[in-house]
Amino acid sequence: MEIIFYHPTFDTPYWIAELGKKLPGAKIRAWQRGDNAPADYALVWHPPVEMLQGRDLKAVFALGAGVDSILSKLKAHPEMLAQSIPLYRLEDTGMGSQMQEYAVSQVLHWFRRFDDYQALQREGRWEPLPDYPHDTFTIGIMGAGVLGSKVAQSLLAWGFPVRCWSRSRKKWPQVKSFAGEGELADFLQHTRVLINLLPNTAETVGIINQSLLAQLPDNSYVLNLARGVHVVEDSLLAGLDSGKLKGAMLDVFSREPLPEASPLWRHPRVTITPHVAAVTRPQEAIAYISQSIMQLERGEKPGGQVDRERGY
């Protein structure tokens, strides 16, 4: 079994060594330009076109949960990867627990009014504030995949009403499910905290815009954990300035790193993190990929296969 590996920032020797332990007998090599030798599997992140073009592969594994970079490159270079070659993404591999930590910590920060107390502290004011009741602090999750499910479970444990919106209806215990464009308005109507975990597709680009934000209750919050292209930043800033939105926490942006001139850096109601909500954990990812490859070798079908038409 021949495996080629490419990631522009990962510790490639470490990954190759650990993959070798999980897949004894496999020949794993770091791909370099000019390497046209045969391979059975490719493990990639932002791969160059020439790495995959013309190869008769059994499968390609993206080294992350998102595959939009590969799919966007395929649109420009459809010859890069034959339609018959399956593309897989990492479904969890430790990302679910990281998303849970991130989402719960920020929702509790807003729920306990720590944002308001920080503002009062800057003014030197000692002023106890009324509590928010749980039953009106509804959490709405856009995107109901593996990570959305994990985040919903973690927030239910704190007693919040949780709802989700996705392409198809879900049957999650204690979570109210909304599906399709026709139910988006109903989903937004009582959502106090909007958490974005949507995939990056042509239909979801710019979805968090002025029209959508206007349908949220006053003094709502936005937490973006998916992709920066989902949010129209000018609309978000306008919502914050008008008071429609009480706060936003953003981990992802249309341009990364976020340019120094962006007004998001200096807005008092915006909190920024540098795309760290959930990162690929090597040991979990290596175990997941190795298991998936062994399943394919046995003629089985592992999870995580990407529907190229849907984009996830």
JSON list of C-alpha atoms in Angstrom, two decimals, residues 144 149 164 166 168-178:
[
{"chain": "A", "resi": 144, "resn": "ALA", "atom": "CA", "xyz": [-26.65, 20.01, 12.08]},
{"chain": "A", "resi": 149, "resn": "SER", "atom": "CA", "xyz": [-24.83, 17.61, 17.29]},
{"chain": "A", "resi": 164, "resn": "CYS", "atom": "CA", "xyz": [-31.19, 23.54, 15.01]},
{"chain": "A", "resi": 166, "resn": "SER", "atom": "CA", "xyz": [-30.26, 22.46, 8.48]},
{"chain": "A", "resi": 168, "resn": "SER", "atom": "CA", "xyz": [-32.91, 18.18, 6.32]},
{"chain": "A", "resi": 169, "resn": "ARG", "atom": "CA", "xyz": [-34.82, 17.65, 9.57]},
{"chain": "A", "resi": 170, "resn": "LYS", "atom": "CA", "xyz": [-33.01, 16.03, 12.49]},
{"chain": "A", "resi": 171, "resn": "LYS", "atom": "CA", "xyz": [-34.34, 13.84, 15.27]},
{"chain": "A", "resi": 172, "resn": "TRP", "atom": "CA", "xyz": [-32.17, 14.89, 18.18]},
{"chain": "A", "resi": 173, "resn": "PRO", "atom": "CA", "xyz": [-33.59, 14.36, 21.69]},
{"chain": "A", "resi": 174, "resn": "GLN", "atom": "CA", "xyz": [-34.82, 17.62, 23.25]},
{"chain": "A", "resi": 175, "resn": "VAL", "atom": "CA", "xyz": [-33.74, 19.68, 20.21]},
{"chain": "A", "resi": 176, "resn": "LYS", "atom": "CA", "xyz": [-36.36, 21.37, 18.03]},
{"chain": "A", "resi": 177, "resn": "SER", "atom": "CA", "xyz": [-35.43, 20.89, 14.39]},
{"chain": "A", "resi": 178, "resn": "PHE", "atom": "CA", "xyz": [-36.13, 23.26, 11.51]}
]
